[in-house]
XYZ file of C-alpha atoms in Angstrom:
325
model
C 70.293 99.996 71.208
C 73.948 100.866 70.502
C 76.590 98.207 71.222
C 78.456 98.811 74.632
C 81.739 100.042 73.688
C 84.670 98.267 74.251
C 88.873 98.056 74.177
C 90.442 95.069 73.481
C 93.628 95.249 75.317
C 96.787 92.824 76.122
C 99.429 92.598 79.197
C 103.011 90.952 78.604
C 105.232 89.462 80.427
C 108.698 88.353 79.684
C 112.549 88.253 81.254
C 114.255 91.245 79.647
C 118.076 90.949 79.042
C 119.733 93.249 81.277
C 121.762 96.247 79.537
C 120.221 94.313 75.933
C 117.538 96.621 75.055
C 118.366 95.379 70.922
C 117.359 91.952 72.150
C 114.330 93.401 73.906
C 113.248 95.131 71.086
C 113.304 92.192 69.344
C 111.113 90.672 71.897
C 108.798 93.559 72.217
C 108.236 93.436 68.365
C 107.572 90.051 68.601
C 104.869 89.528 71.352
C 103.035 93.376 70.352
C 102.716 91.857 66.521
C 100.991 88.675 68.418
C 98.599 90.868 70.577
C 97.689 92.739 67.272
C 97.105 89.566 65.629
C 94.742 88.774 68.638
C 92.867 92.412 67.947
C 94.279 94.602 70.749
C 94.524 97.623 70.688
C 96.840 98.815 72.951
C 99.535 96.291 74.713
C 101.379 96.874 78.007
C 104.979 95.739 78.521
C 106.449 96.233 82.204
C 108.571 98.431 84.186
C 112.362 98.865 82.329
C 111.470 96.499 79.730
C 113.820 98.047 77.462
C 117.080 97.435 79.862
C 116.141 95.026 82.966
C 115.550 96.433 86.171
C 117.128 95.195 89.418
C 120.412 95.483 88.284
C 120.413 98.841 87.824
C 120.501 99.685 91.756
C 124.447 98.258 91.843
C 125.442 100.509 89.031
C 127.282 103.852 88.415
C 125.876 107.058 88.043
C 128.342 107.081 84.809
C 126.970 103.549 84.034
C 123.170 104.486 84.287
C 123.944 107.539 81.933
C 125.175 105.126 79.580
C 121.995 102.903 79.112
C 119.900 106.252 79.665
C 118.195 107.576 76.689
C 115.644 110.457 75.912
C 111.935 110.441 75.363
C 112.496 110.780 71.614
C 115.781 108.533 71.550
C 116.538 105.844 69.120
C 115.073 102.927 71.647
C 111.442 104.774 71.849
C 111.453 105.708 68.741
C 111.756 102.190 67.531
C 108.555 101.455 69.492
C 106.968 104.603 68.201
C 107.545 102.970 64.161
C 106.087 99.889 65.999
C 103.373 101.566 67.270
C 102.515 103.094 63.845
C 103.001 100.125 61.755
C 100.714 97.875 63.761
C 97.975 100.570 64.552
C 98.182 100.099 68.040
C 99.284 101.658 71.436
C 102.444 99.873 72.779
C 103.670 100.818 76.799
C 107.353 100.298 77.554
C 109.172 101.190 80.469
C 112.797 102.555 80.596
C 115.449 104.922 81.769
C 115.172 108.070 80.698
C 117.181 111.093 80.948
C 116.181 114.570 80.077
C 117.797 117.412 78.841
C 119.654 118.335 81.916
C 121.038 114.991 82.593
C 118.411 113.649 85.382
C 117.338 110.240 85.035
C 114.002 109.052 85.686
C 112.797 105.894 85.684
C 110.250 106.175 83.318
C 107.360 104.701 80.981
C 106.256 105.577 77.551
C 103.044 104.933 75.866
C 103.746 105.282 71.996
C 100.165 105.677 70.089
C 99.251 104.748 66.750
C 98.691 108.370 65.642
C 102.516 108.599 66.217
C 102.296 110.816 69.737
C 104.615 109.630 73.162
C 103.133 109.720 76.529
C 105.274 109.492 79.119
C 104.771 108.994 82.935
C 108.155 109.583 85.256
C 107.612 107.256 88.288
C 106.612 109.224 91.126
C 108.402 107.190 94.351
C 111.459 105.543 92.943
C 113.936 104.292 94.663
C 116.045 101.688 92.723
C 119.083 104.096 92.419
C 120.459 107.191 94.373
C 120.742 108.818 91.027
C 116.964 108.180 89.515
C 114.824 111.019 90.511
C 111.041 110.602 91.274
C 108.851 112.342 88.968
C 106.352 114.929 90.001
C 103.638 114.612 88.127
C 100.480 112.799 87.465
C 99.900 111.019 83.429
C 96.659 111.073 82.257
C 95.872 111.627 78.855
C 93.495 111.227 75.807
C 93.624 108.564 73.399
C 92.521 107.884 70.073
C 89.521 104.816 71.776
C 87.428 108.094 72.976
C 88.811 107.065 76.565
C 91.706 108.731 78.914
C 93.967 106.333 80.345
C 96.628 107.156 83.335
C 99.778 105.852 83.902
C 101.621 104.559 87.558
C 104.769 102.351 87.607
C 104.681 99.602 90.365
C 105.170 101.355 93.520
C 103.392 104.556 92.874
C 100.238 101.999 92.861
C 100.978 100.896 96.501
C 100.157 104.743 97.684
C 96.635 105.165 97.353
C 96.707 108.368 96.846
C 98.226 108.283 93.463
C 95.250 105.661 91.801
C 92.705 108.499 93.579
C 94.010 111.136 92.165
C 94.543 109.795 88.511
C 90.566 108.761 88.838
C 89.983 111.848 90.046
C 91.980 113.578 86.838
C 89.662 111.304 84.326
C 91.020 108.546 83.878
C 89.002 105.028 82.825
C 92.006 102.845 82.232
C 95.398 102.675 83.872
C 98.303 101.246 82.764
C 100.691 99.743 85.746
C 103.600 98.956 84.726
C 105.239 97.025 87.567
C 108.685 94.693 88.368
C 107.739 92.585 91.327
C 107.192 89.595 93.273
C 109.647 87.511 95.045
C 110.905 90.304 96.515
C 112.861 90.168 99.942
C 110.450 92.368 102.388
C 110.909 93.324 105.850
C 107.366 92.771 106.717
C 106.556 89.354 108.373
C 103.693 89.324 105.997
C 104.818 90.965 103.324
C 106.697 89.147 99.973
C 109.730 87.209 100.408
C 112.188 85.552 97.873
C 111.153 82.890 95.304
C 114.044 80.254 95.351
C 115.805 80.620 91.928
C 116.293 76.343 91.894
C 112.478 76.542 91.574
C 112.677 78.978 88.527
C 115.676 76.642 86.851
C 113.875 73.596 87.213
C 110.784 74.937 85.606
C 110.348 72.509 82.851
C 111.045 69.734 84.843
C 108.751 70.149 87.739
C 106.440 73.269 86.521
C 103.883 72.632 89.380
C 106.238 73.693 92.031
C 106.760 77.370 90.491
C 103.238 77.738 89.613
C 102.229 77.251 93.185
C 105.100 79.930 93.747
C 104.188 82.457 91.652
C 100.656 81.826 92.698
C 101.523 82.066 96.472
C 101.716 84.817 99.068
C 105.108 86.318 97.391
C 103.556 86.358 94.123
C 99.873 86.213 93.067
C 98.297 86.070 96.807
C 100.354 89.407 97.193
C 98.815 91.259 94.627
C 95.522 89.891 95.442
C 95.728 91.673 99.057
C 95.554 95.056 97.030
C 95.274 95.085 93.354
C 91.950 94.094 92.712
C 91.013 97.015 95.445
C 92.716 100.109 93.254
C 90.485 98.901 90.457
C 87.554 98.410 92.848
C 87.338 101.576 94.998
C 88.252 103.752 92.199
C 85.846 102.558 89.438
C 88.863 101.542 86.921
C 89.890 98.956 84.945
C 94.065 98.015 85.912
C 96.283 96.689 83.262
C 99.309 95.132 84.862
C 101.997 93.717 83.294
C 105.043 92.225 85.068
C 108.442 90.836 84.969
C 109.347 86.924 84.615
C 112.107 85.194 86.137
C 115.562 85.960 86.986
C 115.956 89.980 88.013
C 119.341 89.983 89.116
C 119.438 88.424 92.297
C 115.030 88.006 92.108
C 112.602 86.245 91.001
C 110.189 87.972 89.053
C 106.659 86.364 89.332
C 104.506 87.534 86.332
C 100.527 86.933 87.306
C 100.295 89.408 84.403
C 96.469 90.389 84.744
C 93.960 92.768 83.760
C 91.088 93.774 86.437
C 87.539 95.303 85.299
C 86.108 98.597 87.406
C 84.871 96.173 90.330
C 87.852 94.390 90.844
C 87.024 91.134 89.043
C 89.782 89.533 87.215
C 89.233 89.386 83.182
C 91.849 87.783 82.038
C 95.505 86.465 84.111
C 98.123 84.329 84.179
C 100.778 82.263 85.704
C 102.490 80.495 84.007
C 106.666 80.780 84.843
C 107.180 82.018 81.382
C 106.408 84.903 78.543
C 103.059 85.556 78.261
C 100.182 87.543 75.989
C 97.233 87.911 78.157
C 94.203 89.789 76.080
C 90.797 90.527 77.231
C 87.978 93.090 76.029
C 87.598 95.863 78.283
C 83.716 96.371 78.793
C 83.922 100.131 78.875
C 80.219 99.800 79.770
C 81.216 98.724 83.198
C 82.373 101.955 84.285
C 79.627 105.013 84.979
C 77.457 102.452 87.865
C 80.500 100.793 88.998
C 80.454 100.848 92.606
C 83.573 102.824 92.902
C 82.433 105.999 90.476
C 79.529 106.126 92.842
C 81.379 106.250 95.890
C 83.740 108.439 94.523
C 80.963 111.224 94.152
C 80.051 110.854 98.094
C 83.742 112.568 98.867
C 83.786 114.792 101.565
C 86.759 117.060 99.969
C 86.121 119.210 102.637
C 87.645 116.523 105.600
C 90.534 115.949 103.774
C 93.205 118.445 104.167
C 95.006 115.640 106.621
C 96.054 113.943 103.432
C 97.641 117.014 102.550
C 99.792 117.650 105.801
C 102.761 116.678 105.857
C 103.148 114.476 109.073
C 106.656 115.029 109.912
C 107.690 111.573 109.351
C 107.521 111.375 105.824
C 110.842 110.248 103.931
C 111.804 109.332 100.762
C 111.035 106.693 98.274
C 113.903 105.054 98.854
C 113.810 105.287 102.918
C 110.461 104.161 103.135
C 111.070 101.170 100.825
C 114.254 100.171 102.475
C 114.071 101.068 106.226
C 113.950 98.313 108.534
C 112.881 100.399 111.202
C 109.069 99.640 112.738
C 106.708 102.383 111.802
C 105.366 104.086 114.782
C 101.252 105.142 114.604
């Protein structure tokens, strides 16, 4: 019988240098050259990895321009060399702008055969001048697999892990910076205390129990696990650690199998390589692939409607007004 294929894959987590993306590089160089040493073959880095992220919200259009750069600029291309000389696929997230001056908050996954593919976040709302993309990512690769790419918030709308399923896809990459973030729900996330984050080394059990709380990993558990589950996927998030401006990043870096198991995670208030093999076997039976081929297409045209109380990314994730059913 022929071994069950597999893909050995890694998700990092570190505390990128805002406006440093030389340092980061440096970083990114660093940890991807320890994930090949550990046999992966592709390695995801989070959401504006290359410049910080939060910060960017209290800047300048002429500012954001600035640490902007193309698809092909000198910062991806860097990780494109990377990419090559390591014979692996590296993910990095960034701010891109195009040839007509629009920025997009964006993420790039350079392959070893030298190609870019980039996804263009499809609900962002950090900064009045980021556009959202418009556009689904999902792509081959050179494992005999397609992979899709979402960046943190485009995985809260169901909708968007559905339809890159539905477009092929067997692994997606998500990107995300969150965590510790100040919600408006009385459920939802709220701020990790940054005293807890400072005194790290000196009392590490009261940051793990943090980052592995409700505004960290018992967050992610309410609805993670599920986009891998219902859609018959495996989910390869990477995350931001420690300070984001005025956050607290929370890492719980993980990668989850086609039934929503947990591989491989961690926790730890600090960088982090987490690696697992991706059992590519999993997929055809998983529960999800089967239920995805009982859709009713035919019922669905209310997901298609347009409501008349839809708003923007950045009204929906900032209004403190109570949502009416």
């Amino acid at each position: 019988m022929p071994a069950t294929p597999t893909l050995r894959a890694s998700v990092v987590q570190f505390e990128a240098v805002p406006d440093r993306p030389d340092l980061n590089l440096k970083t990114i160089r660093r940890l991807a050259t320890k994930a090949a040493e550990d046999g992966a073959r592709i390695v995801v880095f989070p959401e504006m990895c290359l410049i910080g992220y939060w910060h960017l919200r209290k800047q300048t259009p002429h500012r954001l321009r600035q640490l902007a750069q193309s698809e092909d600029g000198v910062q991806v291309r860097a990780v494109r060399e990377l990419a090559e000389e390591l014979d692996l696929g590296i993910g990095i997230g960034y701010l891109e702008v195009d040839g007509e001056g629009q920025l997009y908050n964006s993420y790039s996954l350079c392959l070893p055969d030298g190609t870019v593919r980039t996804h263009r976040k499809l609900h962002a709302f950090e900064h009045d001048s980021i556009r959202s993309g418009s556009e689904f990512t999902v792509f081959d690769t050179p494992w005999g697999i397609k992979v899709g790419i979402l960046i943190c918030w485009d995985n809260n709308l169901v909708e968007n892990v559905r339809a890159t399923a539905l477009l092929g896809a067997t692994v997606l990459i998500a990107p995300h910076q969150t965590g510790g973030t100040n919600s408006v729900s009385p459920r939802g996330m709220k701020p990790v205390p940054a005293e807890l984050w400072d005194n790290r080394e000196t009392d590490p059990a009261a940051i793990e129990a943090a980052f592995r709380g409700p505004s960290g990993r018992g967050w992610l558990m309410r609805w993670l696990p599920a986009r891998a589950h219902d859609n018959g996927i495996f989910v390869l998030f990477s995350n931001g650690v420690g300070r984001d401006d005025d956050e607290i990043r929370t890492g719980n870096s993980m990668i989850v199998d086609p039934y929503g198991s947990i591989v491989a995670e961690t926790w730890v208030a600090d960088e982090a390589v987490v690696t697992a093999d991706l059992d590519l076997g999993l997929t055809p039976l998983s529960t999800g692939r089967r239920w995805i081929r009982g859709r009713r297409p035919e019922l669905y045209d209310i997901l298609i409607r347009r409501q008349g109380n839809e708003v923007d990314a950045r009204a929906a994730r900032f209004s403190t007004e109570p949502v009416q059913g």
